[in-house]
Short mmCIF file of C-alpha atoms in Angstrom, two decimals:
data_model
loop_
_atom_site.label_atom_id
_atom_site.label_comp_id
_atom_site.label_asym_id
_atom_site.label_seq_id
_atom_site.Cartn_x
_atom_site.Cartn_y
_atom_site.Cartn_z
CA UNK A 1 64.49 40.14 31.28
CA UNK A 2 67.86 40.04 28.94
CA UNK A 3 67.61 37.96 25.60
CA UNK A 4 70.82 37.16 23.41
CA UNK A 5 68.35 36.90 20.02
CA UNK A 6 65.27 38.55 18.53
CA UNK A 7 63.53 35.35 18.97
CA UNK A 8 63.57 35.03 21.85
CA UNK A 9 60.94 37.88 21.98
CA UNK A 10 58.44 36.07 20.11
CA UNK A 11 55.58 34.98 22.67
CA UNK A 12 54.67 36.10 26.08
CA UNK A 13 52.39 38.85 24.74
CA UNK A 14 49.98 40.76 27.04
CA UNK A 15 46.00 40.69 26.97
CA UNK A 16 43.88 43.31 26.90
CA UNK A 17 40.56 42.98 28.78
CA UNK A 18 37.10 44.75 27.17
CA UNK A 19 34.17 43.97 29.42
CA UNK A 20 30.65 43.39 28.10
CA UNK A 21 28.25 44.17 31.18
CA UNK A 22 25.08 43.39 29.60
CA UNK A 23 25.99 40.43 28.82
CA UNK A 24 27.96 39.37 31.41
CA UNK A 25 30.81 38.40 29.27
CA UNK A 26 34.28 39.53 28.27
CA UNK A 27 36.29 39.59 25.30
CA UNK A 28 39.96 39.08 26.12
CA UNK A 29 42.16 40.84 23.36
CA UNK A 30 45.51 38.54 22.81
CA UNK A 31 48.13 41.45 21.52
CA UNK A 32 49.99 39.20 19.08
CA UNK A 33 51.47 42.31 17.12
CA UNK A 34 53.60 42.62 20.19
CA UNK A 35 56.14 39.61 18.79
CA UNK A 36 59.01 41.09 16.83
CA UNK A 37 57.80 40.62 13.47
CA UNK A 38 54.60 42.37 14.61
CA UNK A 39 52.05 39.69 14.29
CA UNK A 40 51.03 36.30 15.62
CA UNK A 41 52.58 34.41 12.20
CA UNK A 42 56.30 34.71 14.21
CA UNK A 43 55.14 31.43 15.95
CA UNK A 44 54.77 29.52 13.32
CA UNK A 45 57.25 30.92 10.61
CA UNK A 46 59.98 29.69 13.26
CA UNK A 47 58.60 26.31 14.16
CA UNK A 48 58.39 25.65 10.18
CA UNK A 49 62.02 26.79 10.21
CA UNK A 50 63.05 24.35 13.46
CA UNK A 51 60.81 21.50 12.33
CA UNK A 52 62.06 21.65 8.63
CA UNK A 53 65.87 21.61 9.95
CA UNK A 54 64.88 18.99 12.16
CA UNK A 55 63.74 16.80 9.33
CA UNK A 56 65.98 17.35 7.16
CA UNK A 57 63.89 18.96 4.59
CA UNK A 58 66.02 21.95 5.07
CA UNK A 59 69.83 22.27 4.91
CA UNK A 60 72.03 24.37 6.79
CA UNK A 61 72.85 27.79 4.86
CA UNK A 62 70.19 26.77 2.08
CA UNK A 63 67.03 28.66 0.97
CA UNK A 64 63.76 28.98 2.05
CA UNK A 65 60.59 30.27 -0.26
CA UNK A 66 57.36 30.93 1.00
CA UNK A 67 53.86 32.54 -0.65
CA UNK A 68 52.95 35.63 1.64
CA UNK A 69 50.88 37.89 2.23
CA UNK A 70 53.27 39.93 4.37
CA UNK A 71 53.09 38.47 7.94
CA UNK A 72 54.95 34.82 7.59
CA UNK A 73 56.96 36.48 5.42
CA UNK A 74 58.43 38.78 8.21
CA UNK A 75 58.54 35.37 10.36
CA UNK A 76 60.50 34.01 7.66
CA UNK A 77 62.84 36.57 7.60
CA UNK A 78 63.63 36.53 11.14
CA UNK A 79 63.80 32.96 11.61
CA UNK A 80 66.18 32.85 8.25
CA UNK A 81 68.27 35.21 10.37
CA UNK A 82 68.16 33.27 13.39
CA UNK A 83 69.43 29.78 11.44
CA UNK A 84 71.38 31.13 8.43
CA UNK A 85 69.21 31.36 5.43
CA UNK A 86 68.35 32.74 2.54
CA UNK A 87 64.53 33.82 2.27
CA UNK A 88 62.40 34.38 -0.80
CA UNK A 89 58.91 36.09 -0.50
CA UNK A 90 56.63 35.54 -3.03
CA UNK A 91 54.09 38.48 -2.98
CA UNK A 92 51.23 40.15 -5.03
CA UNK A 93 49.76 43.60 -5.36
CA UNK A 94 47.54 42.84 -2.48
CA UNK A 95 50.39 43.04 0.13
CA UNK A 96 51.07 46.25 2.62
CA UNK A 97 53.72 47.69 1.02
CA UNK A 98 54.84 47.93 4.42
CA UNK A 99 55.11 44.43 5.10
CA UNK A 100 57.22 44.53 1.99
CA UNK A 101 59.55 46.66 3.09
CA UNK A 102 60.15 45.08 6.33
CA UNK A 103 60.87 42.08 4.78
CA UNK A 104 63.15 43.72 2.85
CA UNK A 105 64.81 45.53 5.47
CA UNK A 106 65.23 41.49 7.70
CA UNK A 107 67.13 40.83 4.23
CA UNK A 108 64.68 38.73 2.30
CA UNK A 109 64.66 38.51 -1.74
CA UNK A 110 61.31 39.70 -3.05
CA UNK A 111 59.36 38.18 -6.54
CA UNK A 112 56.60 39.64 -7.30
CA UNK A 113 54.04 37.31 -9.25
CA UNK A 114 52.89 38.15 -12.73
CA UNK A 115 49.64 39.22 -14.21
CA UNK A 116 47.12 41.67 -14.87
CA UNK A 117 44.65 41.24 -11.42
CA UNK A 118 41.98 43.53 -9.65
CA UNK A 119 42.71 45.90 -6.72
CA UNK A 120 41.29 43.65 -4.48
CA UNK A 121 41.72 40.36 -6.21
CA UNK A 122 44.15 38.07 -3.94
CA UNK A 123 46.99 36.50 -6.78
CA UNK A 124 47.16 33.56 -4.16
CA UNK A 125 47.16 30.75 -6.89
CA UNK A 126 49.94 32.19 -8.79
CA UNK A 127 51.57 33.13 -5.61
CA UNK A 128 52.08 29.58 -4.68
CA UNK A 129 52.69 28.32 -8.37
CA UNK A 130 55.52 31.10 -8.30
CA UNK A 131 57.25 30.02 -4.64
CA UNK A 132 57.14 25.97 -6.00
CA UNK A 133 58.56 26.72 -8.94
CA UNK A 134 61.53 28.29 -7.54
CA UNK A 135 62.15 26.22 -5.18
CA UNK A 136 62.06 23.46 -7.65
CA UNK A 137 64.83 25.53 -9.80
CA UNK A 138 67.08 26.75 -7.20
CA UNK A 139 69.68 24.82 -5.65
CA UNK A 140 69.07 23.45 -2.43
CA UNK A 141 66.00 25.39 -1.50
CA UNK A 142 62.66 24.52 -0.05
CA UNK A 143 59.23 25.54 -0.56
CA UNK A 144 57.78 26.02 3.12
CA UNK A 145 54.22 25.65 1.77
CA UNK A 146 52.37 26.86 5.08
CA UNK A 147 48.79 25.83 3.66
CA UNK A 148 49.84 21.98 3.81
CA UNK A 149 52.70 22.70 6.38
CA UNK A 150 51.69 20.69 9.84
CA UNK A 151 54.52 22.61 11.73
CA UNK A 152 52.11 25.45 10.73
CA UNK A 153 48.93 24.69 13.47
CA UNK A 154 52.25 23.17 15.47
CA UNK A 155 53.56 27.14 16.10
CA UNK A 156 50.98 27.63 18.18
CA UNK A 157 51.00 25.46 21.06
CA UNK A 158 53.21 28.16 23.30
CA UNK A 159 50.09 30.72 22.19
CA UNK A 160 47.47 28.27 24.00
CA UNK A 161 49.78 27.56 27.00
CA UNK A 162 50.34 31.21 27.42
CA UNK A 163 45.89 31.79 27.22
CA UNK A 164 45.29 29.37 29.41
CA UNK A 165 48.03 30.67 32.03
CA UNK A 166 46.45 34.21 31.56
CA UNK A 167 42.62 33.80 31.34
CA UNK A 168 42.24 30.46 33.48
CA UNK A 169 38.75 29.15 31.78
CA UNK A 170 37.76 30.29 28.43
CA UNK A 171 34.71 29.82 26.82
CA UNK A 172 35.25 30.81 23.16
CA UNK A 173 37.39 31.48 20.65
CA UNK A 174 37.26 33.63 17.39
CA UNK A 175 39.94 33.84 15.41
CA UNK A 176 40.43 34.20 11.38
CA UNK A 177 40.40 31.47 9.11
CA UNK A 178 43.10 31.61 6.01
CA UNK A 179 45.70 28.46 5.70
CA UNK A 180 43.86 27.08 8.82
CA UNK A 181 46.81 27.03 10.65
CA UNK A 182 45.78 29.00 13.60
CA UNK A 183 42.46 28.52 13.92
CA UNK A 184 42.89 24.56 14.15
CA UNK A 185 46.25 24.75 16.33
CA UNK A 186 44.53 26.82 18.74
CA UNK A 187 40.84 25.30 18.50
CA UNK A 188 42.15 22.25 19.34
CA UNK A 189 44.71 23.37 22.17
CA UNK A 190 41.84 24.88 23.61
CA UNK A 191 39.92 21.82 23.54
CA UNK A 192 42.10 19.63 24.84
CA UNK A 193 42.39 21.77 28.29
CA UNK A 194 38.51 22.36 27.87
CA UNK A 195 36.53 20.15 25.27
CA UNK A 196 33.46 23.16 25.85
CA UNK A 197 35.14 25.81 24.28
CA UNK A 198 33.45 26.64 21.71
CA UNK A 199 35.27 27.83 18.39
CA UNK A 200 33.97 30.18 15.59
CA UNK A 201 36.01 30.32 12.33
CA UNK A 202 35.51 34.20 10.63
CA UNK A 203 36.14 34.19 6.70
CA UNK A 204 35.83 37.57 4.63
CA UNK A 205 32.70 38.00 2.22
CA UNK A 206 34.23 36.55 -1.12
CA UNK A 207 36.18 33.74 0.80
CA UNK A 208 35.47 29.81 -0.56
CA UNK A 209 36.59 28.44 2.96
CA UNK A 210 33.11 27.51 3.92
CA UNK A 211 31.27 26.40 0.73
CA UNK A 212 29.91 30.52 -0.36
CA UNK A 213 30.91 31.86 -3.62
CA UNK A 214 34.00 33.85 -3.83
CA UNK A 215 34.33 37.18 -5.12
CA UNK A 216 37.53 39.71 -4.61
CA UNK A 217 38.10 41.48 -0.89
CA UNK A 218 40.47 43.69 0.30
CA UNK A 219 41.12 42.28 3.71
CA UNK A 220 44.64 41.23 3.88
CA UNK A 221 46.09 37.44 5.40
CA UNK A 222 42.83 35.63 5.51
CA UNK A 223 40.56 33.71 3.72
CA UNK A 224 41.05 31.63 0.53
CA UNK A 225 40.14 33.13 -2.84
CA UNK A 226 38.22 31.81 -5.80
CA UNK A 227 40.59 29.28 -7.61
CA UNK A 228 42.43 28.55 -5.10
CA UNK A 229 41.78 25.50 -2.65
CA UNK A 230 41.94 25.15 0.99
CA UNK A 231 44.80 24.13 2.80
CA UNK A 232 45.21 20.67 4.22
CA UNK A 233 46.04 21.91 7.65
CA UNK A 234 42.52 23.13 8.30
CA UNK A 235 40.60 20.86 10.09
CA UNK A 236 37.08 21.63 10.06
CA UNK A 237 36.05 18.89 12.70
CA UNK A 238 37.10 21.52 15.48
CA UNK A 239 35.23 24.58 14.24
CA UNK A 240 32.16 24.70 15.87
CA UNK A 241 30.02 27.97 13.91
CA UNK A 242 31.47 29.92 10.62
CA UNK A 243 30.61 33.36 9.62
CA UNK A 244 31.69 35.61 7.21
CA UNK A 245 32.71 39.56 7.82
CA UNK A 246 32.61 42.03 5.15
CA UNK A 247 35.59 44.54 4.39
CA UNK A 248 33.67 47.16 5.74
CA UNK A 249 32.58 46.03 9.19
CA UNK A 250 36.13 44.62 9.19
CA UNK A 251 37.76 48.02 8.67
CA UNK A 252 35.04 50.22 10.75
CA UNK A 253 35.81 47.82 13.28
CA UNK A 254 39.83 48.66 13.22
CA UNK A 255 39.09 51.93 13.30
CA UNK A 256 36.72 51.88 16.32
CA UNK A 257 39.22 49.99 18.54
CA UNK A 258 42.06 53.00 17.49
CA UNK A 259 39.36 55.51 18.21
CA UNK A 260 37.68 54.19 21.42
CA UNK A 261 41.10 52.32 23.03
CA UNK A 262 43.74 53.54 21.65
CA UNK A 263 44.33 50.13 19.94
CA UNK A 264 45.68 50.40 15.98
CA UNK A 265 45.10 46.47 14.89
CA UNK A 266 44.57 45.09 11.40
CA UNK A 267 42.18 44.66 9.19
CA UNK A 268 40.96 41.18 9.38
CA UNK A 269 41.43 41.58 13.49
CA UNK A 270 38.65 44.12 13.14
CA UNK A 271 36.84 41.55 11.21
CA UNK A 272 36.88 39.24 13.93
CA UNK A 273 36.35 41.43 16.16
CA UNK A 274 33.21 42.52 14.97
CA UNK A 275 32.09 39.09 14.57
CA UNK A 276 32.80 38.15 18.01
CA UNK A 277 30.60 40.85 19.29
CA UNK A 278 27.65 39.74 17.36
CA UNK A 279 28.07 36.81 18.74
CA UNK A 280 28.18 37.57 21.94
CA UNK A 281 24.90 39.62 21.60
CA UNK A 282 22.73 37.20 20.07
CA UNK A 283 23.26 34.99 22.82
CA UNK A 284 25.85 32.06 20.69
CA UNK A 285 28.78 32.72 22.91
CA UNK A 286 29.06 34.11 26.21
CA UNK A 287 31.62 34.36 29.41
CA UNK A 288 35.40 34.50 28.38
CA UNK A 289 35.65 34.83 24.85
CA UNK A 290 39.36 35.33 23.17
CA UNK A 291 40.42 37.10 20.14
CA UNK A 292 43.94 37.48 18.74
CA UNK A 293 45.05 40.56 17.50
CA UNK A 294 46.85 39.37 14.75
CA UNK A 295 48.81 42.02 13.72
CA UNK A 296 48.86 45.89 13.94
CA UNK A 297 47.31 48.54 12.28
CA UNK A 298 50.83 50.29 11.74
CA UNK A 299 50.77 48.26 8.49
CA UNK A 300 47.84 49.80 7.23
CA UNK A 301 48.19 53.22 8.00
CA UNK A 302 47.90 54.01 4.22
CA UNK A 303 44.89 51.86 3.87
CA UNK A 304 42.77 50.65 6.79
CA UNK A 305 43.17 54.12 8.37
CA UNK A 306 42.83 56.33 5.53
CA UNK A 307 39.74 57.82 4.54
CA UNK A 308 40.34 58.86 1.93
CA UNK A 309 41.79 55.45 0.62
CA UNK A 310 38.13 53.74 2.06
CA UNK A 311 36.18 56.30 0.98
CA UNK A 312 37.21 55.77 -2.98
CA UNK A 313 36.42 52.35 -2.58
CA UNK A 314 32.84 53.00 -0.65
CA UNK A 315 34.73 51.27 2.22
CA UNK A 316 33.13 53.81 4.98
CA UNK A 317 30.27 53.32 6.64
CA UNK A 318 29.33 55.57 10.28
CA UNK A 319 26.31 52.69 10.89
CA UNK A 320 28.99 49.97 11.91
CA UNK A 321 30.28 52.24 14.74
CA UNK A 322 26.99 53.15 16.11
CA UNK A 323 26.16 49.30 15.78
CA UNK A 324 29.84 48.67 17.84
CA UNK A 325 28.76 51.20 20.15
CA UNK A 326 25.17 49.79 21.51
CA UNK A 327 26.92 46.01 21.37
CA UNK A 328 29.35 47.23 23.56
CA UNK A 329 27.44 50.23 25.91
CA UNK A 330 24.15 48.80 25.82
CA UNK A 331 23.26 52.53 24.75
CA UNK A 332 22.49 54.80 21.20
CA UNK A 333 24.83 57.35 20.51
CA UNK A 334 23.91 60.81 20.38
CA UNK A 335 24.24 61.06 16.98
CA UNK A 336 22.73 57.79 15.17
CA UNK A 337 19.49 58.79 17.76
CA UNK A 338 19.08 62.64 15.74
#
């Protein structure tokens, strides 16, 4: 297949199967990090773009600011490309520098926010105050606002098509939970095809999503942080069970799936990844059960993968792979059984 613009790449992404014997169920791995940008946010950066041109709430040649983590930031930046605008990323310490300089490289301006904050503390609030306020001072420019955005959960319609064309009947879904907008546009695209499926929402340890006290985390592009409230487009009517993953069963996780498969994915993928196969093994889910991959771990080479980055941070733990390992083979390893 010939394209005439990057784009056009975005979607279409290949699954990758992981069967669960014991249990008689599956988890079907969605490889999002396959889009351009490298992650599943390329859907709905450009239908934020198209639906904000489409109303009017963007001008042609204007600029666009968004708060980012990374991932809709490198959206952004190709769907500014694509229509001819200028992109501002608002990011904090928290972001891969990696992400950063991608952005950079697409040709998006980069602010940085402010303030004195922890390793691990998420400057979301700020982040957001910053991105408004600039797009309140600059000339014809627009704060995309993803949290409140409905073309957000709209991005993602194509992703459910392209499941349901690929798996047939699916039973579950885990995803992440952060501005909502995935886990509601796909929860209830699911639904609609099959009102069974059921949905389970995965937070980090620290996140205020579902009602528990916050507290800083390291896992990057999920969750909601203390101060900071949750994002209109979440709708919690279509999340059927909630469950928060630490940073270390997150991470472990990661690096079991590079280890075992040959699959580098990102942090908070691990996270649900983990999640899902608890699940599955205490009997809350079964049969086809889906899981986006995000984004890769490429971004978090320096991080995720790096012991001796985890290890300063007490981020390592040899019990979550062993755990990973009987979910998965039904069996002990040779090692946790000395």
């Amino acid at each position: 297949m010939i394209y005439s613009k990057i784009t056009d790449l975005i979607g279409n992404t290949p699954i990758l199967r992981i069967t669960i014997p014991h249990k008689k169920s599956a988890l079907f791995l969605k490889i999002e990090k396959n889009n351009p940008g490298g992650s599943m946010k390329d859907r709905m950066a450009r239908n934020m773009v198209i639906a904000g041109l489409k109303s009017g709430k963007i001008k042609p040649k204007s600029t666009i600011v968004e708060s980012s983590s990374g991932n809709t930031g490198i959206g952004l930046a190709l769907a500014a490309i694509e229509f001819d605008l200028h992109f501002i990323a608002v990011v904090d310490h928290h972001a891969a520098p990696d992400k950063i300089a991608i952005m950079k490289a697409l040709g998006a301006e980069i602010r940085y926010v402010a303030g004195n904050y922890q390793e691990n503390e998420v400057a979301v609030v700020e982040r957001q105050r910053l991105a408004n306020e600039l797009a309140c001072q600059l000339p014809n420019a627009t704060f995309m606002n993803q949290s409140d955005n409905a073309a957000n959960s709209g991005g993602y319609a194509g992703l459910v098509c392209e499941l349901i064309e690929q798996i047939g009947r699916i039973d579950a879904y885990v995803g992440c939970v952060g501005t909502g907008g995935s886990i509601t546009g796909v929860s209830q695209g699911l639904k609609s095809h099959n009102p069974q499926t059921i949905t389970v929402a995965v937070e980090p340890e620290g996140s205020i999503i579902f009602g528990h006290l916050g507290k800083p985390y390291y896992q990057s592009g999920t969750g909601t942080p203390e101060g900071d409230v949750v994002g209109l487009v979440l709708d919690y009517s279509c999340i059927d069970h909630n469950a928060q993953v630490s940073d270390i069963q997150a991470f472990e996780t990661a690096r079991y799936l590079a280890s075992q498969y040959g699959l580098l994915v990102g942090g908070s993928t691990g996270g649900i990844v983990y999640k899902a196969l608890e699940f599955i093994n205490n009997d809350t889910i079964h049969g086809n059960i889906v899981v986006i991959v995000a984004d890769g771990g490429e971004k978090y080479l320096n991080t995720v993968f790096n012991e001796q980055w985890l290890s300063a941070r007490n981020l390592i733990s040899p019990d979550i792979s062993h755990q990973l390992n009987y979910w998965l083979t039904n069996t002990i390893s040779l090692e946790k059984a000395s």
